[in-house]
Amino acid sequence: MATIERDVSLLQRRRVAPIYIVYGSAVQIQLNMIDYTIPENATVEFFAQCGSGPVYRCDGSAIGNSAVFTPPEGFFRQGDNALQLEINGRLIPLAIDVKCEERISGVGSEETPEQVRPLVLQAQDAAQEAGARASLSAGYAMSAGNSANAAAVSAESAGQSANAAAGSAESAAESANLANESETAAAESARVAQEAMEQTTATVVKTPYIGDNGNWYVYNYDTKAYADSGIRATGSQGPQGPQGKTGDPATLVSYVVEYLAGDSGTSVPSGSWSTTVPSVPQGQYLWTRVTQTYNTGSPVVSHSVSRMGVDGSGSVSSVAGVSPDSNGNVTLTAENVGARPDNWMPTAADLGALPSSGGTMTGPIAMGGNKVTGLGTPTDGTDAATKSYVDNTAMIAMAENLLDNSDFTSFIAQAGIGGKHGNQQYAGDRWILDSGTVTGDRSWMYCSFRNVCLNGTIRQILAAAPNTVTIGIEMVSGTAEISYMDGAVTITSNGGIIAHAWCYPGNYDGHPIPLYRAKGYAAELSVCKQYYQGNLAACTVGKVYGSTNGMITITLPRMRVVPTIEIKSILSQGWGDVRIDQLTPGWTNESESMIGQNYELSGDHVGKTIIVLFAASADL
């Protein structure tokens, strides 16, 4: 089976070359990890998504430091597929696209290139001729014809397709010629043609297999299913031969026991063996050799060894000045060996060792490559920590709440509760009020109110929406439900007061959920102002001389898109009539910092101080 390999760098997250496959092909994909070590016995899962379609998963395996899998039919959809990897439940971000294309439906169809179609038909005719002349080679020749068809599809250009198809036709024709000479030669030619085609079309050929009934099953690309070819994979079993003659049983002809003294209990001594037991000095070894000879085969030789004991007489004269008694025993007291007469026991400090609990090292310890195991959860900054604790802490530290305006005890509602940004009805900036009402302990504030009470449904469309998230909500009182679908987080409650909500990318089933951290009022306000700025004032002094017009420019900080400006009111100091009309639509420096928008003043008097109150909306 062909294998497509890609080297993957997880730290640099470089985008690698896309993978091209044909829809329904069984080709193995191998991702080699450059700067990440796959744990032993790790579980590997692959995920694919084509556009905004459903996510498909497939089990893989870890081979060394590579993640490998063979996608089943339908795992990749036609078009551009995003490929993702999960190891031991941990999402490994990738930057790989898999481009999946459909093969042509059959030989001679309208989808077959005009200049390739005759060569493809020629290859198929040659393969059928070989099958008619030899039953065994027919199955392989048919596979060669299918391979030629597949080669015509998978070639990068029409010229390459023609060359591949012509080569396939020649191999199939050769198979037919050899089939005329002998069945064996025809089968070999068909096998060579099959191998040549598989090397050319390794990514699109469906390999035949042997079914339970013993026949070859060949993939039909029109029906997209395997079919019984009716060709037996192996011949029937021949009759059993006659039983052989029972041999004569082995009989013992001779049995010889011999002895030899030696000075080693592990090495067989050299010398002349004797059938009588020799005299062996104390502490030496007596070796025994047994030789058994049968009426057939080589003699069987075995050895055994024993040591001659020592009587011990005169071995002990005294111990610490104490002579043995009549039985040879020596009785010693603490005084004889210079020990203390009481029950004193040495401590770890007396021996220069650390106690089993407590103690302080005075120098470094070299572990020599060994592990320190059984660590508890660290509490102080200098405590040692386990790998799982460090991994979980690192994941929590990297997690970022995807929700804006998530702290409901310091809510931002620049347009007021139930205010509008464009055509949307909002509960607060970044939260759309789908139904019901949202109230607080203040009816309206410029940028915040506290203790949000929800009696309905609010929703936030995420700026960046991953496939998998972990969501949650904390209440001051009452209950609420939170859900995630199609890139949006929805909260529904019947009179509950919300404290805060969170939405973290990824799945935290195997890890503790990160603690909620408010982004802070200034950071939340900055984000919300990218979508809406309400009741902001711009002022200038306009001098209007009869029909001569003045100019006023409304300036704003950068917003997410070019906003819609709504003039709320015009205040003027002085007397006379003043009007304001948009002069230049769009921003004066739209491609850079979006610094402002120009408006025209007109009137019939001089010396006006103009104050314009407006709102800017850059809604989703």
XYZ file of C-alpha atoms in Angstrom:
620
model
C 0.000 0.000 0.000
C 1.289 3.505 -0.896
C 2.042 5.924 1.932
C 1.868 9.727 1.851
C 4.231 11.297 4.394
C 4.436 14.856 5.734
C 6.829 16.303 8.347
C 4.882 18.318 10.952
C 6.331 21.077 13.202
C 3.963 21.797 16.108
C 5.946 24.656 17.684
C 6.457 26.655 14.482
C 3.066 25.590 13.038
C 4.356 25.911 9.501
C 1.861 25.125 6.765
C 3.025 22.111 4.793
C 2.297 21.037 1.248
C -1.308 19.848 0.746
C -2.132 16.154 0.300
C -3.872 15.167 -2.971
C -6.013 11.998 -3.034
C -8.840 10.569 -5.129
C -12.194 10.129 -3.433
C -12.657 6.577 -2.092
C -8.964 5.564 -2.396
C -7.341 3.531 0.389
C -3.997 5.300 0.830
C -2.062 5.428 4.107
C -1.165 8.869 5.525
C 1.823 9.258 7.880
C 2.597 12.470 9.847
C 6.187 12.591 11.179
C 6.514 14.738 14.342
C 9.619 17.004 14.200
C 9.493 18.794 17.563
C 6.966 16.722 19.542
C 7.431 13.283 21.150
C 4.459 10.904 20.981
C 4.057 9.048 24.341
C 4.270 5.269 24.411
C 0.983 3.397 23.836
C -0.685 6.689 22.931
C -4.204 6.742 21.496
C -4.336 8.522 18.113
C -7.437 9.946 16.421
C -7.712 11.906 13.154
C -10.473 14.389 12.266
C -11.413 15.854 8.864
C -13.838 18.602 7.877
C -14.654 19.776 4.379
C -15.623 23.468 4.481
C -18.381 23.995 7.058
C -19.608 20.393 6.748
C -19.670 17.728 9.486
C -16.507 16.523 11.216
C -15.463 12.919 10.524
C -13.161 10.935 12.825
C -10.923 7.901 12.260
C -8.739 5.891 14.669
C -5.019 5.919 13.924
C -1.879 4.515 15.550
C 1.534 5.715 16.712
C 4.524 4.122 14.947
C 7.646 5.477 16.595
C 7.259 9.268 16.509
C 4.798 9.204 13.619
C 0.976 9.238 13.599
C -0.404 6.886 10.908
C -3.875 6.029 9.609
C -5.687 4.765 6.507
C -8.836 6.859 5.934
C -11.995 4.818 5.192
C -14.150 5.621 2.199
C -16.059 8.857 2.793
C -13.666 10.158 5.475
C -12.474 12.883 3.081
C -15.205 14.692 1.108
C -14.779 16.114 -2.371
C -13.045 19.493 -2.092
C -10.596 20.985 0.448
C -10.521 19.105 3.763
C -8.904 20.395 6.985
C -6.988 17.588 8.759
C -6.611 17.609 12.588
C -4.943 15.196 15.020
C -5.657 14.262 18.646
C -3.122 12.307 20.790
C -4.260 10.937 24.184
C -7.286 13.247 24.059
C -5.101 16.323 23.441
C -5.727 18.346 20.291
C -2.555 18.742 18.205
C -2.960 21.791 15.921
C -2.041 21.106 12.290
C -1.779 23.225 9.150
C -2.469 20.561 6.507
C -5.107 20.607 3.752
C -6.240 17.426 1.989
C -7.573 18.048 -1.514
C -9.983 15.244 -2.492
C -11.151 14.798 -6.112
C -13.544 12.358 -7.844
C -12.293 9.810 -10.438
C -13.988 9.510 -13.871
C -16.996 7.202 -13.875
C -15.903 4.770 -16.632
C -13.920 4.164 -19.795
C -15.202 6.073 -22.791
C -17.396 8.475 -20.780
C -17.648 12.171 -21.606
C -15.276 12.917 -18.695
C -12.387 10.925 -20.295
C -9.940 13.179 -22.222
C -10.454 12.748 -26.014
C -6.784 12.022 -26.744
C -6.574 9.413 -23.939
C -9.803 7.500 -24.631
C -8.475 5.284 -27.540
C -5.426 4.240 -25.517
C -7.559 3.408 -22.486
C -9.890 1.287 -24.647
C -6.886 -0.444 -26.240
C -5.515 -1.358 -22.780
C -8.884 -2.717 -21.699
C -9.272 -4.838 -24.883
C -5.799 -6.323 -24.404
C -6.560 -7.208 -20.787
C -9.833 -8.922 -21.778
C -8.009 -10.956 -24.471
C -5.489 -12.195 -21.880
C -8.360 -13.212 -19.580
C -10.018 -15.239 -22.332
C -6.850 -17.327 -22.907
C -5.939 -18.170 -19.309
C -8.472 -18.295 -16.430
C -5.940 -17.413 -13.739
C -4.455 -14.455 -15.633
C -7.943 -13.122 -16.476
C -8.488 -11.697 -12.998
C -5.143 -9.934 -12.994
C -5.544 -8.681 -16.580
C -8.921 -7.205 -15.644
C -7.177 -5.444 -12.731
C -4.564 -4.202 -15.225
C -7.354 -2.706 -17.366
C -8.863 -1.004 -14.344
C -5.400 0.220 -13.376
C -4.886 1.702 -16.856
C -8.184 3.563 -16.505
C -7.157 4.835 -13.077
C -3.713 5.811 -14.430
C -5.383 7.968 -17.103
C -7.344 9.818 -14.404
C -4.582 10.364 -11.842
C -1.903 11.650 -14.302
C -1.147 15.358 -13.904
C -1.595 16.123 -17.630
C -3.183 14.564 -20.696
C 0.270 13.703 -22.054
C 1.255 11.862 -18.904
C -2.100 10.023 -18.959
C -1.467 8.891 -22.547
C 2.015 7.569 -21.718
C 0.733 5.665 -18.686
C -2.178 4.186 -20.653
C 0.085 3.154 -23.573
C 2.483 1.414 -21.202
C -0.459 -0.374 -19.612
C -1.693 -1.538 -23.032
C 1.736 -2.927 -23.953
C 1.983 -4.836 -20.651
C -1.527 -6.260 -21.115
C -0.778 -7.280 -24.741
C 2.391 -9.018 -23.613
C 0.318 -10.899 -21.013
C -2.021 -12.097 -23.788
C 0.873 -13.341 -25.984
C 2.490 -15.227 -23.106
C -0.885 -16.758 -22.205
C -0.842 -18.565 -25.580
C 2.408 -20.319 -24.629
C 1.492 -21.523 -21.126
C -0.878 -20.794 -18.265
C 2.034 -20.124 -15.911
C 3.696 -17.586 -18.248
C 0.377 -15.754 -18.764
C -0.195 -15.448 -15.019
C 3.305 -14.038 -14.519
C 2.799 -11.445 -17.300
C -0.482 -10.334 -15.817
C 1.180 -9.996 -12.393
C 3.942 -7.804 -13.879
C 1.350 -5.617 -15.628
C -0.632 -5.347 -12.371
C 2.445 -4.283 -10.394
C 3.368 -1.668 -13.028
C -0.093 -0.177 -12.919
C -0.166 -0.133 -9.102
C 3.158 1.736 -9.026
C 1.688 4.347 -11.400
C -1.675 4.682 -9.620
C -0.847 3.785 -6.027
C -3.178 6.439 -4.702
C -6.331 5.384 -6.633
C -6.233 1.594 -7.153
C -8.506 -0.550 -4.996
C -6.577 -3.764 -4.201
C -8.411 -7.075 -4.902
C -8.907 -9.389 -1.934
C -9.850 -13.050 -1.311
C -13.389 -13.490 -0.004
C -14.760 -16.043 2.444
C -15.815 -18.249 -0.493
C -12.199 -18.430 -1.767
C -12.855 -16.226 -4.874
C -11.103 -12.970 -5.872
C -13.196 -9.815 -5.172
C -12.394 -6.868 -7.538
C -13.467 -3.238 -7.006
C -16.031 -1.938 -9.546
C -15.516 1.827 -9.988
C -18.931 2.322 -11.588
C -20.878 0.841 -8.663
C -18.176 1.848 -6.139
C -18.257 -1.588 -4.501
C -16.308 -4.870 -4.542
C -17.816 -7.697 -6.642
C -17.189 -11.463 -6.828
C -15.087 -12.186 -9.955
C -15.898 -15.916 -9.844
C -12.159 -16.724 -10.083
C -10.766 -19.040 -7.436
C -7.765 -17.676 -5.554
C -6.265 -21.121 -4.968
C -6.855 -24.586 -6.403
C -8.687 -27.300 -4.516
C -6.762 -29.384 -2.025
C -5.361 -32.646 -3.398
C -5.964 -36.079 -1.838
C -3.999 -37.011 1.249
C -0.975 -39.220 0.643
C -0.523 -42.645 2.234
C 0.640 -42.819 5.831
C 4.327 -43.507 6.281
C 5.715 -46.665 7.914
C 5.980 -46.564 11.697
C 9.630 -46.572 12.764
C 11.171 -48.972 15.317
C 11.255 -47.727 18.920
C 14.598 -46.592 20.332
C 16.252 -49.075 22.758
C 18.990 -48.456 25.294
C 22.163 -50.301 24.315
C 24.517 -49.239 27.125
C 24.531 -47.108 30.293
C 27.971 -46.001 31.660
C 28.590 -43.990 34.904
C 32.063 -42.395 35.351
C 33.695 -40.126 37.985
C 36.420 -37.448 38.056
C 37.680 -35.065 40.808
C 38.001 -31.324 40.105
C 38.567 -27.955 41.804
C 35.610 -26.116 40.195
C 31.887 -26.563 40.647
C 30.995 -24.885 37.313
C 33.593 -26.050 34.770
C 33.777 -29.732 33.764
C 37.308 -30.977 34.647
C 39.658 -32.529 32.116
C 41.414 -35.871 32.657
C 40.717 -39.578 32.680
C 37.252 -40.573 33.849
C 36.942 -43.721 36.029
C 34.043 -46.082 36.676
C 35.001 -46.158 40.391
C 34.593 -43.244 42.821
C 37.993 -41.602 43.448
C 39.213 -40.072 46.748
C 38.299 -36.376 46.772
C 40.050 -33.939 49.209
C 37.922 -31.739 51.519
C 36.490 -28.720 49.713
C 37.058 -30.265 46.244
C 34.316 -31.360 43.784
C 33.252 -34.800 42.570
C 31.951 -34.821 38.991
C 29.731 -37.631 37.647
C 29.285 -38.341 33.906
C 26.503 -40.593 32.585
C 26.650 -41.803 28.957
C 23.530 -43.451 27.448
C 23.827 -45.143 24.060
C 20.734 -46.129 22.012
C 20.318 -48.265 18.917
C 19.927 -45.086 16.854
C 21.260 -41.570 16.993
C 24.173 -40.101 18.975
C 24.936 -41.008 22.620
C 23.309 -38.837 25.320
C 25.849 -37.423 27.843
C 24.890 -35.680 31.137
C 26.919 -34.347 34.084
C 26.272 -33.721 37.793
C 28.587 -32.280 40.502
C 28.853 -32.352 44.325
C 31.294 -30.789 46.820
C 33.151 -32.696 49.529
C 32.463 -31.148 52.977
C 34.979 -29.820 55.544
C 34.843 -31.257 59.132
C 35.755 -27.889 60.737
C 37.957 -29.298 63.481
C 40.380 -26.655 64.804
C 38.902 -23.965 62.620
C 38.040 -21.654 65.552
C 40.459 -21.086 68.471
C 38.837 -17.940 69.948
C 36.608 -14.966 69.062
C 37.400 -11.562 70.602
C 39.472 -13.370 73.183
C 36.684 -15.836 74.117
C 37.407 -19.583 73.625
C 34.738 -22.012 72.355
C 32.884 -24.302 74.716
C 32.842 -28.121 74.496
C 30.334 -27.907 71.654
C 32.502 -25.448 69.695
C 30.209 -22.442 70.342
C 31.524 -18.989 71.318
C 29.270 -16.777 73.487
C 29.993 -13.038 73.225
C 28.718 -10.097 75.292
C 28.471 -6.390 74.405
C 31.627 -5.802 76.401
C 33.528 -8.399 74.292
C 32.820 -6.485 71.063
C 33.132 -2.948 72.515
C 29.393 -2.198 72.267
C 27.250 -0.219 74.724
C 25.623 -2.445 77.361
C 22.199 -0.639 77.110
C 19.539 -0.840 74.353
C 20.933 2.123 72.448
C 20.106 2.207 68.704
C 21.882 4.517 66.257
C 19.855 7.254 64.529
C 20.077 8.378 60.901
C 22.082 11.417 62.072
C 24.564 9.101 63.888
C 25.139 7.303 60.574
C 25.225 10.512 58.470
C 21.965 9.652 56.655
C 18.661 11.517 56.167
C 15.622 10.389 58.215
C 12.607 8.935 56.380
C 10.619 12.093 57.261
C 12.058 15.617 57.279
C 15.736 16.485 57.078
C 17.715 18.927 54.958
C 20.168 18.156 52.166
C 23.495 20.001 52.349
C 24.504 19.390 48.747
C 23.208 18.343 45.309
C 21.981 14.806 44.568
C 22.828 13.212 41.207
C 19.904 10.955 40.253
C 21.891 9.128 37.562
C 18.941 9.113 35.155
C 16.500 7.743 37.760
C 13.064 9.264 38.463
C 11.657 10.952 41.558
C 8.165 9.449 41.903
C 5.143 9.746 44.188
C 5.172 13.574 44.373
C 2.210 15.342 45.954
C 0.450 18.420 44.572
C 2.763 21.447 44.986
C 1.650 24.321 47.236
C 4.780 26.495 47.551
C 6.761 28.070 44.745
C 9.813 25.878 45.482
C 7.899 22.567 45.605
C 8.607 19.886 42.987
C 5.731 19.112 40.623
C 4.629 16.090 38.583
C 4.567 16.147 34.785
C 0.751 15.938 34.665
C 0.466 18.928 37.019
C 2.829 20.978 34.837
C 1.011 19.936 31.628
C -2.419 20.806 33.051
C -1.154 24.111 34.463
C 0.422 25.015 31.125
C -2.803 24.239 29.256
C -4.808 26.331 31.710
C -2.319 29.187 31.412
C -2.619 29.155 27.622
C -6.436 29.052 27.628
C -8.202 32.251 26.638
C -11.882 32.985 27.146
C -13.369 33.480 23.654
C -16.349 35.480 24.972
C -16.319 39.268 25.010
C -18.270 41.163 27.683
C -18.441 37.903 29.700
C -18.351 39.515 33.168
C -22.057 40.131 33.837
C -21.330 41.925 37.122
C -19.502 44.638 35.145
C -21.523 44.661 31.957
C -20.946 47.076 29.054
C -24.101 48.441 27.385
C -23.152 51.641 25.582
C -26.476 51.836 23.773
C -28.386 50.985 26.924
C -30.346 47.866 27.778
C -32.346 46.847 24.714
C -30.431 49.318 22.554
C -29.819 48.693 18.849
C -26.642 48.418 16.793
C -27.817 48.738 13.247
C -30.772 46.340 12.865
C -29.912 44.120 15.874
C -31.636 44.346 19.271
C -28.876 44.095 21.910
C -28.948 43.251 25.628
C -25.447 44.716 25.900
C -22.501 45.213 23.572
C -21.609 41.841 21.891
C -24.749 40.092 23.353
C -27.786 39.957 21.051
C -31.193 39.797 22.766
C -33.004 37.010 20.869
C -36.108 37.012 23.089
C -37.393 38.189 26.468
C -35.813 40.919 28.561
C -32.553 41.773 30.364
C -32.666 44.056 33.404
C -30.174 45.340 35.969
C -30.075 47.305 39.193
C -29.789 50.488 37.062
C -32.013 51.250 34.124
C -29.190 52.522 31.874
C -25.530 53.531 32.136
C -23.086 54.841 29.621
C -20.795 51.823 29.833
C -21.849 49.420 32.569
C -24.505 48.185 34.967
C -24.402 45.403 37.575
C -26.277 42.227 38.498
C -27.736 41.315 35.097
C -31.084 39.520 35.392
C -32.017 37.486 32.312
C -35.611 36.497 31.600
C -35.200 35.184 28.068
C -32.363 34.327 25.647
C -29.169 36.182 24.723
C -26.585 35.120 22.164
C -23.012 36.074 21.179
C -21.439 35.268 17.781
C -17.759 34.473 18.390
C -15.121 36.367 16.453
C -13.117 33.096 16.186
C -15.203 29.914 16.424
C -13.346 26.569 16.877
C -15.006 23.194 16.297
C -14.687 22.053 19.932
C -15.159 24.286 22.992
C -15.706 23.969 26.751
C -18.453 26.306 28.036
C -19.760 27.196 31.485
C -21.694 29.786 33.477
C -21.773 30.945 37.104
C -24.880 32.430 38.694
C -25.410 34.912 41.524
C -28.853 33.372 41.993
C -31.266 31.231 40.015
C -30.285 29.002 37.093
C -29.395 29.376 33.424
C -28.489 27.121 30.505
C -25.570 27.756 28.130
C -25.041 26.060 24.743
C -22.707 26.298 21.731
C -23.658 25.739 18.095
C -22.514 27.055 14.713
C -19.962 29.454 16.214
C -22.358 31.103 18.686
C -22.845 30.835 22.468
C -26.471 31.045 23.719
C -27.634 31.630 27.329
C -31.257 31.084 28.416
C -32.636 31.808 31.895
C -35.947 32.390 33.625
C -35.140 35.248 35.997
C -31.613 34.141 36.955
C -28.924 36.699 37.880
C -25.693 35.890 35.987
C -22.197 36.409 37.443
C -20.049 35.448 34.445
C -19.718 32.954 31.552
C -16.801 31.370 29.734
C -16.007 29.599 26.459
C -12.556 27.994 26.170
C -11.253 26.385 22.948
C -10.755 22.610 23.133
C -12.102 19.830 25.350
C -11.201 19.855 29.057
C -12.705 16.459 29.954
C -9.269 15.135 30.930
C -8.017 18.370 32.511
C -9.360 20.845 35.066
C -11.315 23.727 33.553
C -9.314 26.998 33.753
C -10.388 29.419 36.461
C -12.480 32.272 35.163
C -10.481 35.486 34.848
C -12.242 38.713 33.918
C -10.513 40.597 31.117
C -10.942 43.877 32.943
C -13.183 46.836 32.303
C -10.716 48.721 30.069
C -10.017 45.689 27.864
C -13.724 44.828 27.505
C -14.629 48.432 26.696
C -11.898 48.561 24.036
C -13.291 45.448 22.323
C -16.896 46.617 22.515
C -15.990 49.994 21.007
C -14.838 48.176 17.902
C -18.514 47.261 17.343
C -20.386 50.278 18.713
C -19.713 53.760 20.111
C -22.776 55.565 21.317
C -23.533 59.207 22.134
C -20.000 60.358 21.355
C -19.553 64.090 20.637
C -17.436 65.882 18.053
C -17.287 69.669 18.095
C -15.833 72.391 15.923
C -16.383 76.040 15.133
C -18.018 76.503 11.784
C -18.159 79.920 10.104
C -21.008 80.023 7.643
C -21.251 83.032 5.349
C -24.610 83.020 3.657
C -24.392 80.447 0.913
C -20.737 79.673 1.638
C -20.486 76.323 3.364
C -18.236 75.161 6.218
C -16.799 71.726 6.964
C -16.877 69.437 10.015
C -14.961 66.125 10.353
C -16.115 63.343 12.713
C -13.160 61.345 13.976
C -13.197 57.921 15.659
C -10.699 55.316 16.858
C -10.281 52.337 14.545
C -13.327 50.003 14.437
C -13.661 46.404 13.101
C -15.248 47.557 9.797
C -16.196 50.901 8.296
C -18.992 51.999 10.661
C -22.371 53.516 9.951
C -22.622 57.077 11.345
C -25.975 58.207 12.695
C -26.355 61.906 13.552
C -28.339 62.109 16.799
C -28.576 65.903 17.225
C -26.907 69.221 16.297
C -26.350 71.920 18.920
C -25.238 75.433 17.974
C -24.191 78.525 19.892
C -25.421 81.803 18.419
C -28.327 82.479 16.167
C -29.438 81.631 12.707
C -30.008 78.433 10.802
C -27.385 75.678 10.446
C -27.720 72.438 8.477
C -25.367 69.444 8.204
C -25.122 67.090 5.260
C -22.660 64.281 4.480
C -20.099 65.541 2.021
C -17.705 62.603 1.474
C -19.007 59.085 2.167
C -16.579 56.562 3.598
C -13.465 57.276 5.586
C -10.861 59.819 4.572
C -8.067 57.244 5.112
C -9.985 53.980 4.925
C -6.975 51.722 4.045
C -4.903 52.811 7.047
C -6.274 54.026 10.399
C -9.831 55.147 9.427
C -9.358 58.563 10.953
C -12.587 60.353 10.075
C -15.507 61.246 7.858
C -16.314 64.653 6.396
C -19.660 66.493 6.637
C -20.791 69.793 5.089
C -22.280 72.686 7.069
C -24.556 75.269 5.516
C -26.558 78.231 6.916
C -27.262 81.936 6.713
C -25.294 83.476 9.590
C -21.724 83.852 10.793
C -19.830 82.573 13.860
C -21.528 79.358 14.780
C -20.078 76.915 17.323
C -21.388 73.515 16.232
C -21.625 70.421 18.476
C -22.686 67.205 16.724
C -23.897 64.207 18.749
C -23.710 60.943 16.817
C -23.433 57.150 17.142
C -21.115 54.834 15.189
C -22.139 51.179 14.575
C -19.882 48.438 13.108
C -22.348 45.609 13.806
C -21.691 41.895 13.090
